[in-house]
Coordinates of C-alpha atoms in Angstrom, one line a residue:
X183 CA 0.0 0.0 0.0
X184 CA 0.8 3.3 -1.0
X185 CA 1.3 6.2 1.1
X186 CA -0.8 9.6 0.7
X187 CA 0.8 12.4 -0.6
X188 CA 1.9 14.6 2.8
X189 CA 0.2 17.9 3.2
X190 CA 2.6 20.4 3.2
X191 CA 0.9 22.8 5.2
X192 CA 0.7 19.8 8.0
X193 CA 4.1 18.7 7.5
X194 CA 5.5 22.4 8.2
X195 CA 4.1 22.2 11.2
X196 CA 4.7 18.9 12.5
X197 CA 8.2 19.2 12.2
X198 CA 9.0 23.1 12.8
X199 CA 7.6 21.9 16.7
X200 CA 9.7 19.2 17.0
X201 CA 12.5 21.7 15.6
X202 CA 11.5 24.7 17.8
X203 CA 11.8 22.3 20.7
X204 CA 15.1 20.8 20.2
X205 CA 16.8 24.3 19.3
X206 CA 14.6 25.6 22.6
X207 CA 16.4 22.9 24.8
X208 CA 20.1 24.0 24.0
X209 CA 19.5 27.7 25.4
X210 CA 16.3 27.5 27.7
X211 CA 18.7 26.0 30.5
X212 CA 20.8 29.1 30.4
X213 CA 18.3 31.3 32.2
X214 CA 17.6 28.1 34.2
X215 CA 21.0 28.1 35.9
X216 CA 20.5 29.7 38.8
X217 CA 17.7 28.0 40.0
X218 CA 19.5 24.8 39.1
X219 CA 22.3 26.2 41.4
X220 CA 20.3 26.8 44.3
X221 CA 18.9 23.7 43.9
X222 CA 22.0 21.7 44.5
X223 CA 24.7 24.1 46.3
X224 CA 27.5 21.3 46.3
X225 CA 28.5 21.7 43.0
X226 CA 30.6 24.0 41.1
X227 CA 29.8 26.5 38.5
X228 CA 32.2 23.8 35.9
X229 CA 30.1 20.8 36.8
X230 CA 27.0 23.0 36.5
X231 CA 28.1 24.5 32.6
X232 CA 28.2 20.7 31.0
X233 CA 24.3 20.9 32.0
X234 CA 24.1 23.3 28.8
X235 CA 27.8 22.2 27.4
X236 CA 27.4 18.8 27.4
X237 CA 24.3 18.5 25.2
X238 CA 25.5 21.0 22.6
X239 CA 28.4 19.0 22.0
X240 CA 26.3 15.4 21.6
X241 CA 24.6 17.7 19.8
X242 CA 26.7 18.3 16.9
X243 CA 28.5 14.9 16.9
X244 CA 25.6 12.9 16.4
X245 CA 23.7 15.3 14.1
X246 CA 26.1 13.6 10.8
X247 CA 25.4 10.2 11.9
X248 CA 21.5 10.8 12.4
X249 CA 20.9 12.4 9.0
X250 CA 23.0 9.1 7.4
X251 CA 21.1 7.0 9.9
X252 CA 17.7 8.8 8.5
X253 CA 19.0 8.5 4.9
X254 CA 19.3 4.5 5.0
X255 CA 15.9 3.3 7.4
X256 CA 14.1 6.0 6.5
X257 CA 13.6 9.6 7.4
X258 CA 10.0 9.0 9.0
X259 CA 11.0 6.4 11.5
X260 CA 14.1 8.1 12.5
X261 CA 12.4 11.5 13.1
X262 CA 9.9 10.2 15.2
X263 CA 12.3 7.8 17.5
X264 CA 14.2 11.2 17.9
X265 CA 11.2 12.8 19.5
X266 CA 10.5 9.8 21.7
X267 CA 13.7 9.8 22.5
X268 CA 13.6 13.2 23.6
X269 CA 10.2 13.2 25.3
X270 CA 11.8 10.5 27.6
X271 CA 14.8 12.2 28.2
X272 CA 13.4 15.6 29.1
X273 CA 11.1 13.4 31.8
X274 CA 14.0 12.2 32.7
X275 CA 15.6 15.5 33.4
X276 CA 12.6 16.7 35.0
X277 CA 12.9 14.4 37.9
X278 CA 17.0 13.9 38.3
X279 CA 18.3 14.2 41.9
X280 CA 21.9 15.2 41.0
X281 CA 23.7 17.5 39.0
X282 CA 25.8 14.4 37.1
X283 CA 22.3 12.6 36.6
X284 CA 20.9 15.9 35.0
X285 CA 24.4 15.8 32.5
X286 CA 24.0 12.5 31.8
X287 CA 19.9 12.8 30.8
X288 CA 21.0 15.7 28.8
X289 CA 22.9 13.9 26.7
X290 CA 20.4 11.4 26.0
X291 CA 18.1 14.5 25.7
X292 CA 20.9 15.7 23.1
X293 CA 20.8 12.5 21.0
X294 CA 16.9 13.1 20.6
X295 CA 17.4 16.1 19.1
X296 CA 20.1 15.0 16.9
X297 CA 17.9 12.6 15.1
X298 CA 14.8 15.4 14.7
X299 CA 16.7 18.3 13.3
X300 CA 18.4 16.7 9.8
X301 CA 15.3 14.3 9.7
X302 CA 13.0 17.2 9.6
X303 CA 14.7 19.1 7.2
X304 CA 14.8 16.0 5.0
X305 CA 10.8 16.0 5.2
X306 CA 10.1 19.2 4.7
X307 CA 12.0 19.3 1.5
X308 CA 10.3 16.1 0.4
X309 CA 6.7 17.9 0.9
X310 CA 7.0 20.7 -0.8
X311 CA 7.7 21.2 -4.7
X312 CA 10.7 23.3 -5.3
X313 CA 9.8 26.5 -5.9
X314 CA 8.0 26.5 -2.5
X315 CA 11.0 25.3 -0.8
X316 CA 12.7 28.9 -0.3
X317 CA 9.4 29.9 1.8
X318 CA 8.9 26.6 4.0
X319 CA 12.5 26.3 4.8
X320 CA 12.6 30.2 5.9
X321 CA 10.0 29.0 8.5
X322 CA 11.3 25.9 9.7
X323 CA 15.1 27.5 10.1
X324 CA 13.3 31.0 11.5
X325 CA 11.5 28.8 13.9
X326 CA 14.7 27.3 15.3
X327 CA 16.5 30.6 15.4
X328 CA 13.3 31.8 17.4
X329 CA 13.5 29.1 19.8
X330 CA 17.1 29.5 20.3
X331 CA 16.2 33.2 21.5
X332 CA 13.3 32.5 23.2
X333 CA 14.7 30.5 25.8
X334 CA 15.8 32.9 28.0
X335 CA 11.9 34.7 28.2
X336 CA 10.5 31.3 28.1
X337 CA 12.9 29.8 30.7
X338 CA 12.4 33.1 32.8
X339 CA 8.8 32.3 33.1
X340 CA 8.8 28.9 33.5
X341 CA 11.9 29.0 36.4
X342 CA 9.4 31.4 38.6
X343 CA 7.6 28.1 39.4
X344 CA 10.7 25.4 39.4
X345 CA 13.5 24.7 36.9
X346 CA 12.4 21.6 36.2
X347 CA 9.2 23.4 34.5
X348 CA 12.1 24.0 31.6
X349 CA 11.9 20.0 30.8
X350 CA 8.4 19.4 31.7
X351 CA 7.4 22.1 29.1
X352 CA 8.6 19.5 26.4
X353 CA 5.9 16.6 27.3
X354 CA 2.9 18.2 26.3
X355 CA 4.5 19.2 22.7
X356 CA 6.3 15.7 22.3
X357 CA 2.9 14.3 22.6
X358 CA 1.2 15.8 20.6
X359 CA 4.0 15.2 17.5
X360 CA 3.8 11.6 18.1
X361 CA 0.5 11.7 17.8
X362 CA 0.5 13.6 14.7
X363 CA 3.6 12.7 13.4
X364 CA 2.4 8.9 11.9
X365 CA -0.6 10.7 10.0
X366 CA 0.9 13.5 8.7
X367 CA 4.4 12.9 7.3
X368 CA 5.1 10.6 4.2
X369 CA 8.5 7.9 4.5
X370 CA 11.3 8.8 2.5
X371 CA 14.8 6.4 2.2
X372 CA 18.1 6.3 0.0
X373 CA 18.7 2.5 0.2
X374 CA 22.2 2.2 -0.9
X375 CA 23.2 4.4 1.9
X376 CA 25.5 2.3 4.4
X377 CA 25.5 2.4 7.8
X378 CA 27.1 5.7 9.5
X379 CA 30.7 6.0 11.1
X380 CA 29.6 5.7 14.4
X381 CA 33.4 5.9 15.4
X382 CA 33.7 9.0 13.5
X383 CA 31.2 10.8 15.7
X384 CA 32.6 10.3 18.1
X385 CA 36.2 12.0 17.0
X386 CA 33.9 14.8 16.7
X387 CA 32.5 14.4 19.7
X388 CA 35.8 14.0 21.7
X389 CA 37.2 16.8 19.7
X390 CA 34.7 19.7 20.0
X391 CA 34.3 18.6 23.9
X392 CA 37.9 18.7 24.2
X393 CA 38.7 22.4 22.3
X394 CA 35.1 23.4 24.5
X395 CA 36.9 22.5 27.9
X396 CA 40.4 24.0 27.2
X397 CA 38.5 27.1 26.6
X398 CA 36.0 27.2 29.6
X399 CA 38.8 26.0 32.1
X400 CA 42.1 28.1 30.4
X401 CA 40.9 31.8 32.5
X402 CA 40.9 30.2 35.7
X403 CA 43.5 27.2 35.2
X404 CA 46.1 29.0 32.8
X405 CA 46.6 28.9 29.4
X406 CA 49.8 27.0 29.7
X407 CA 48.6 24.7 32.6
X408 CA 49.0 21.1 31.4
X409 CA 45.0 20.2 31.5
X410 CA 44.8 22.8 29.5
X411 CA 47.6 22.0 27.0
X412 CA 46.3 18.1 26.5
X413 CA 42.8 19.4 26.2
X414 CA 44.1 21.3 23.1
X415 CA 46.2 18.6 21.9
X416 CA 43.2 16.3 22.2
X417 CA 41.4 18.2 20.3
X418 CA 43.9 18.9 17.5
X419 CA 44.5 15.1 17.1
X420 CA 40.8 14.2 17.1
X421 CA 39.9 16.9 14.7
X422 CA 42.4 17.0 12.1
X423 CA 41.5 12.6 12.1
X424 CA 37.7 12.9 11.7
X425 CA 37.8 14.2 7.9
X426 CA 41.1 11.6 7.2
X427 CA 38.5 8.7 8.4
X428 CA 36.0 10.6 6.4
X429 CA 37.7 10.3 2.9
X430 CA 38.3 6.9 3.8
X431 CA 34.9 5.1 5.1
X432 CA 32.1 4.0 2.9
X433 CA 29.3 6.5 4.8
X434 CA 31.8 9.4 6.9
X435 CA 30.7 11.5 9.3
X436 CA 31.8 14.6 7.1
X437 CA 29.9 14.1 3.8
X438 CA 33.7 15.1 2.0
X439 CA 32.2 14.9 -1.4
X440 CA 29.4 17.3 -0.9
X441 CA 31.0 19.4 0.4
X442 CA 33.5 20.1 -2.8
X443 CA 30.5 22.2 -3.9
X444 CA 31.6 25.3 -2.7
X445 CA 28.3 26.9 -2.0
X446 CA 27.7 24.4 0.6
X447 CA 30.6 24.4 2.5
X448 CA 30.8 28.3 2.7
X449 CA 27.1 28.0 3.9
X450 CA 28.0 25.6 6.8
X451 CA 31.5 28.0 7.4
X452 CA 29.3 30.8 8.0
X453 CA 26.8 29.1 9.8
X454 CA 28.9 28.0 12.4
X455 CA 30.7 31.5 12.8
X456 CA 27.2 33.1 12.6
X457 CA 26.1 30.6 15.3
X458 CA 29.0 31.7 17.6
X459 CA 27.9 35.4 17.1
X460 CA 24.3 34.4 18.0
X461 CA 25.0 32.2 20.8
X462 CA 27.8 34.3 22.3
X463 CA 25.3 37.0 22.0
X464 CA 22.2 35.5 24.1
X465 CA 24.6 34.3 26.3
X466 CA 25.9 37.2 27.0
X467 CA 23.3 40.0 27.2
X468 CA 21.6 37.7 29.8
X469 CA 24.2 38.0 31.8
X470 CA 24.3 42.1 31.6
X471 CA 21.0 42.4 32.2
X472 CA 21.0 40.4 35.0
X473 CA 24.6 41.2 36.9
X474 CA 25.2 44.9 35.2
X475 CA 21.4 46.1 35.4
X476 CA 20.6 43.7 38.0
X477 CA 17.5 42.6 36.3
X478 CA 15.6 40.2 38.1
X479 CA 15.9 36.2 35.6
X480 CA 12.2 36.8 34.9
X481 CA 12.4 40.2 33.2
X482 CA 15.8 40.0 31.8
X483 CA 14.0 36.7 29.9
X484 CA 11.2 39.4 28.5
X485 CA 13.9 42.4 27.7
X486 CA 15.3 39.6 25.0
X487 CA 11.6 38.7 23.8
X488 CA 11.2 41.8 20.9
X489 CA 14.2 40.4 18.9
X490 CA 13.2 36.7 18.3
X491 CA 9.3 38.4 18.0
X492 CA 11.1 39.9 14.6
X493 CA 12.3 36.5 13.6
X494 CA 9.6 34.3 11.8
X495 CA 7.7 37.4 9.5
X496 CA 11.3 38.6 8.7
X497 CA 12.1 34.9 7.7
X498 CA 8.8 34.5 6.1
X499 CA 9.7 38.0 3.6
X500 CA 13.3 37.0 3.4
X501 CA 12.4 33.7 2.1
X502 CA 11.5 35.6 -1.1
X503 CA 14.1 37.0 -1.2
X504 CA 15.7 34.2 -1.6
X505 CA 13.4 32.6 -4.2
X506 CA 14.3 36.2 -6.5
X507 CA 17.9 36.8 -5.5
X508 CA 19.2 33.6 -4.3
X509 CA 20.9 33.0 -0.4
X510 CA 24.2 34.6 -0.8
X511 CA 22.9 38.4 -0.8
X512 CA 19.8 38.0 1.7
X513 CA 22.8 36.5 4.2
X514 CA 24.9 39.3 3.3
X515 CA 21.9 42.0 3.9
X516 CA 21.3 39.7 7.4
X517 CA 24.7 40.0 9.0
X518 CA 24.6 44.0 8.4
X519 CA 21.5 44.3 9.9
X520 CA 23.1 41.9 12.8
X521 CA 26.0 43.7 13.2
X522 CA 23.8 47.1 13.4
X523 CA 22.2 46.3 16.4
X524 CA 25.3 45.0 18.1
X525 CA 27.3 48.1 17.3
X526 CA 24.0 50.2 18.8
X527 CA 24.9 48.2 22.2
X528 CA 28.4 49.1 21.6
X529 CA 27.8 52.7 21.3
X530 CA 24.9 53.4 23.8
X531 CA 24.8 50.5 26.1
X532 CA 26.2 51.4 30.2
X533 CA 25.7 50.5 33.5
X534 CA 22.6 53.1 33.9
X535 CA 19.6 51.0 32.7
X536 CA 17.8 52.4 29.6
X537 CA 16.2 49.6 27.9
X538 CA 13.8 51.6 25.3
X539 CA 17.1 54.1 24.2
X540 CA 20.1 51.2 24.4
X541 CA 18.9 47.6 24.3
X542 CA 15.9 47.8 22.4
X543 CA 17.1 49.2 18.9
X544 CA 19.7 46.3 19.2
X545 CA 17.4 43.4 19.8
X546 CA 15.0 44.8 16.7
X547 CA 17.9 45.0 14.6
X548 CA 19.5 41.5 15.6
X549 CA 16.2 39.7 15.6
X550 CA 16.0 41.1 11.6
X551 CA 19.3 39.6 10.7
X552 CA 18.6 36.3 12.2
X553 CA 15.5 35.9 10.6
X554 CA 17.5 36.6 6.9
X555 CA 20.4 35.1 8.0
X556 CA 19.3 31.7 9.6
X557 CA 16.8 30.6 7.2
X558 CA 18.7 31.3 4.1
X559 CA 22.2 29.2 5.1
X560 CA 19.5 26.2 5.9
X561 CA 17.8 26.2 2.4
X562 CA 21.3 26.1 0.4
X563 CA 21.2 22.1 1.2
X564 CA 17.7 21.9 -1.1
X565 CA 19.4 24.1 -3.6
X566 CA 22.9 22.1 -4.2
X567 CA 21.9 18.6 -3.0
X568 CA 20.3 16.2 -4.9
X569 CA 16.9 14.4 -2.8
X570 CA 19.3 11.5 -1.0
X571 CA 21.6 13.4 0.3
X572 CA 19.4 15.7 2.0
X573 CA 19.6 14.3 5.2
X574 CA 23.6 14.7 5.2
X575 CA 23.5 17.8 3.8
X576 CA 21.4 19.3 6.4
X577 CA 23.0 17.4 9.5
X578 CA 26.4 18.8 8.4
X579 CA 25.1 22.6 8.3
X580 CA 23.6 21.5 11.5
X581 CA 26.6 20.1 12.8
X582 CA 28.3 23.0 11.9
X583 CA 25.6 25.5 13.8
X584 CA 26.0 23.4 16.9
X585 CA 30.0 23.6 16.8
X586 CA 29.5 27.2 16.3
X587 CA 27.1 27.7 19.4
X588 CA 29.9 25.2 21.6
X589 CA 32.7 27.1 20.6
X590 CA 30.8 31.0 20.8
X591 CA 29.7 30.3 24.2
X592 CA 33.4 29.3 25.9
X593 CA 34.8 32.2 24.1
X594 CA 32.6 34.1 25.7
X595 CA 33.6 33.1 28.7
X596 CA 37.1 32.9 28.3
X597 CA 36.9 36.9 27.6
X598 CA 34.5 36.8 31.1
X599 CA 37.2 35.3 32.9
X600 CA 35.0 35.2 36.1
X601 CA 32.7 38.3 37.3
X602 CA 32.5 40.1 34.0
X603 CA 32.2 44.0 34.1
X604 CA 31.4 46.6 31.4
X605 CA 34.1 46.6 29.5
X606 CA 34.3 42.7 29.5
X607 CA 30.6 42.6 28.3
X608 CA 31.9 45.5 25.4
X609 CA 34.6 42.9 24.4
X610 CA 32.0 40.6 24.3
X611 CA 29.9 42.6 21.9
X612 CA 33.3 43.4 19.5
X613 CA 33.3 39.6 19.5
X614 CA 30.0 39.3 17.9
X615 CA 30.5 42.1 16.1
X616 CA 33.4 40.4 14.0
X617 CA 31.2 37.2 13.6
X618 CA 28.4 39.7 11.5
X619 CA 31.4 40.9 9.1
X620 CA 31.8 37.9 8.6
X621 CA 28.5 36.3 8.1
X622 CA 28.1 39.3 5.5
X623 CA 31.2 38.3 3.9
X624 CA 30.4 34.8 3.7
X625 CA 27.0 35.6 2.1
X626 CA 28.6 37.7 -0.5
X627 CA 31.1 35.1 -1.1
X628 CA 27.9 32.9 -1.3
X629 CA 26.6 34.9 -4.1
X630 CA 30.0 34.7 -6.3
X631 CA 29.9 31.3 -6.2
X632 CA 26.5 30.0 -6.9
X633 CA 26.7 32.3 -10.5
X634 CA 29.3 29.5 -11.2
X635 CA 28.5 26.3 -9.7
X636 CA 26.3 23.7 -11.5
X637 CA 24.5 23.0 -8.2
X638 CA 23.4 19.4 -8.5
X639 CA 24.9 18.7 -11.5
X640 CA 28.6 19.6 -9.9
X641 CA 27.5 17.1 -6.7
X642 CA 26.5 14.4 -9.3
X643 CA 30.5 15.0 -11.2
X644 CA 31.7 14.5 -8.2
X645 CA 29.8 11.8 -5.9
X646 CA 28.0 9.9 -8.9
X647 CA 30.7 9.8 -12.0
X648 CA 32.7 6.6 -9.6
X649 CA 29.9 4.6 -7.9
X650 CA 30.6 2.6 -5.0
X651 CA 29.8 -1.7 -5.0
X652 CA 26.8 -2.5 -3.1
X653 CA 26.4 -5.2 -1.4
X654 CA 22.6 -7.3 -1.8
X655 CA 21.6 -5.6 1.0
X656 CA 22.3 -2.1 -0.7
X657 CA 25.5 -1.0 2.3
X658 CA 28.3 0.6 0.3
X659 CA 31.7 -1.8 0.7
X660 CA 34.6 0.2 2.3
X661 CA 37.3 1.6 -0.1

């Protein structure tokens, strides 16, 4: 029996939740921190960061392997175990009586989400016919990018009754996907994918957590100390091996082939320096508001609301943009309007509160650029990649926004170095201020290249000219 042909309209929605809640899960615990704190006193604030560390970095490892995983059984199933998996977790969570418990449901929390973000992608561009793809993408990617700024309101509301509110918030949602999920989305598969480089991840995943730990622990340890010094070296080693396994194994982490289209890899290069702008910023201006203004966690979570309230009808306009102009200049347009608002802070932000005058501008401004920026480096995978490798294509931008968020957020506070003052949080801000040049640049750069590339065509030169043996099950054989 044949399968109905998906509504789009129902699609879009069933997986821009399960989206919104797995991009709302890597920042909502930020505002959550002190009232995780109180709640156990015997731990430091280094145990206490791997709460929100810890399940960025699954995060991005596992992202590659889901979308391969989704590629071979099927894009359907694996979407919909993710969200299971996640509901459980976040129960999980919920309910945990220690700090290394919490760390340790987080990361199955994290593995969740790393089978519902490249899965969802893949479905969404399977429901809708190409030249509607510009506009559903700019919602699905503006609806992460919301959720990703919305945690700090939403988690400020919720921790007034109890941080574990911030997981219990996910049942309800989770529910009502799986319930919807069977009916509404259609399977999709690529059979002679073979089965991931599980080992691979987890190079990645030793490598990011490694390069993420130097950088938390060098302020108060030394850069020079020797944890700090084998943390690096760990991380050199481990990420300079995962692309040489790559270019050797059948179905690599780093989809190497794709990747010699040069549109996509300079959208997932300035995704991930974009997403260490935009996570360096959240992170950041909540701790202003709250330690510079003294703002109380609830209404330094509403001060950051106007911003993502700009995201989805921004992302909605620029994704026609996108459709006249292509991604390159609508990424480009995005970072100046990003960098706008963050120079406004620069300029008029001090240590006298004056939200409407200083911090508001900036947050309308920002909130604009994310929703250009964000949606248009998600929809270059639907532009360059041919239907199977969807699911790759969009785990490795994903990937790359994760790595971004990681790395953003202990450079952050590796320039915090402790109790940050004014002129720390205005380093801050010059930090994310060279991240929008660059976005811009990398959108510009975008735009030279795709008047050259072939798009599909240059993917199928590369990845399809030399086919791979199958086996009679349809796995690739290793080289």
């Amino acid at each position: 029996m044949t399968e109905t042909a998906p509504k789009p309209g129902l699609v879009l929605l069933v997986v821009s939740t399960a989206a919104f809640l797995a991009s709302l899960d890597t920042f909502i615990v930020t505002i959550a921190f002190p009232g995780i704190r109180a709640a156990f006193p015997g731990d430091d604030l280094a145990t206490l960061s791997w709460v929100l560390t810890g399940y960025t970095v699954l995060f991005a490892a596992f992202l590659a392997p889901a979308g391969r995983l989704a590629d071979r059984y099927g894009r359907k199933r694996l979407f919909l175990l993710g969200v299971a998996v996640f509901t459980l977790a976040s129960a999980a969570c919920a309910v945990a009586p220690s700090i290394p418990v919490l760390v340790a449901f987080r990361a199955v929390q994290a593995i969740g989400a790393a089978l519902v973000m490249p899965t969802s992608l893949a479905l969404l561009l399977t429901a809708f016919p190409a030249h509607r793809r510009p506009m559903a993408v700019g919602v699905w990617a503006s609806v992460g990018a919301a959720a990703a700024a919305l945690g700090p309101p939403v988690g400020g509301l919720l921790v007034e009754a109890s941080w574990r509110w911030v997981f219990l918030v996910n049942l309800p949602i989770c529910a009502l996907t799986l319930l919807a999920g069977p009916r509404v989305l259609r399977e999709s598969r690529d059979t002679t994918t073979g089965v991931p480089d599980l080992l691979g991840a987890a190079g990645l995943l030793v490598g990011v957590g490694a390069l993420a730990y130097a950088l938390v622990e060098a302020p108060d340890h030394g850069w020079t100390s020797g944890p700090v010094l084998l943390a690096f070296a760990v991380a050199a080693v481990a990420l300079a091996w995962v692309p040489l396994r790559s270019a050797r194994h059948a179905v690599p982490v780093l989809d190497l082939p794709a990747l010699r289209v040069p549109t996509l890899w300079l959208a997932c290069l300035t995704t991930g320096v974009f997403a260490a702008g935009f996570a360096a910023m959240l992170f950041g201006n909540v701790l202003f508001l709250t330690s510079i203004w003294h703002d109380s966690i609830l209404v330094a979570g509403l001060s950051l609301a106007p911003g993502p309230l700009m995201v989805v009808p921004v992302s909605i306009l620029g994704g026609r943009f996108v459709h006249r102009f292509g991604p390159g200049p609508v990424v480009a347009l995005g970072g100046v309007s990003f960098g706008a608002g963050v120079l406004l802070w620069l300029l008029r932000m001090g240590s006298t509160p004056d939200y409407a005058a200083s911090m508001l501008p900036g947050q309308l401004l920002t909130g604009i650029g994310v929703g250009l920026i964000l949606p248009s480096l998600s929809g270059v995978v639907g532009t360059v990649l041919p239907p199977p490798r969807w699911g790759a294509g969009s785990s490795m931008v994903n990937t790359m926004r994760q790595i971004g968020t990681v790395l953003g957020t202990a450079v952050l506070v590796a320039i915090f170095a402790g109790t940050p003052d004014l002129t720390d949080f205005r380093h801050g801000w010059l930090l994310v201020l060279g991240t929008a040049v660059a976005t811009s640049a990398g959108g510009l750069l975008i735009a030279a290249r795709r008047r050259t590339d072939h798009h599909v065509e240059t993917l199928a030169t590369v990845a399809v000219a030399a086919p791979e043996p199958t086996t009679g099950h349809g796995r690739r054989t290793r080289a």
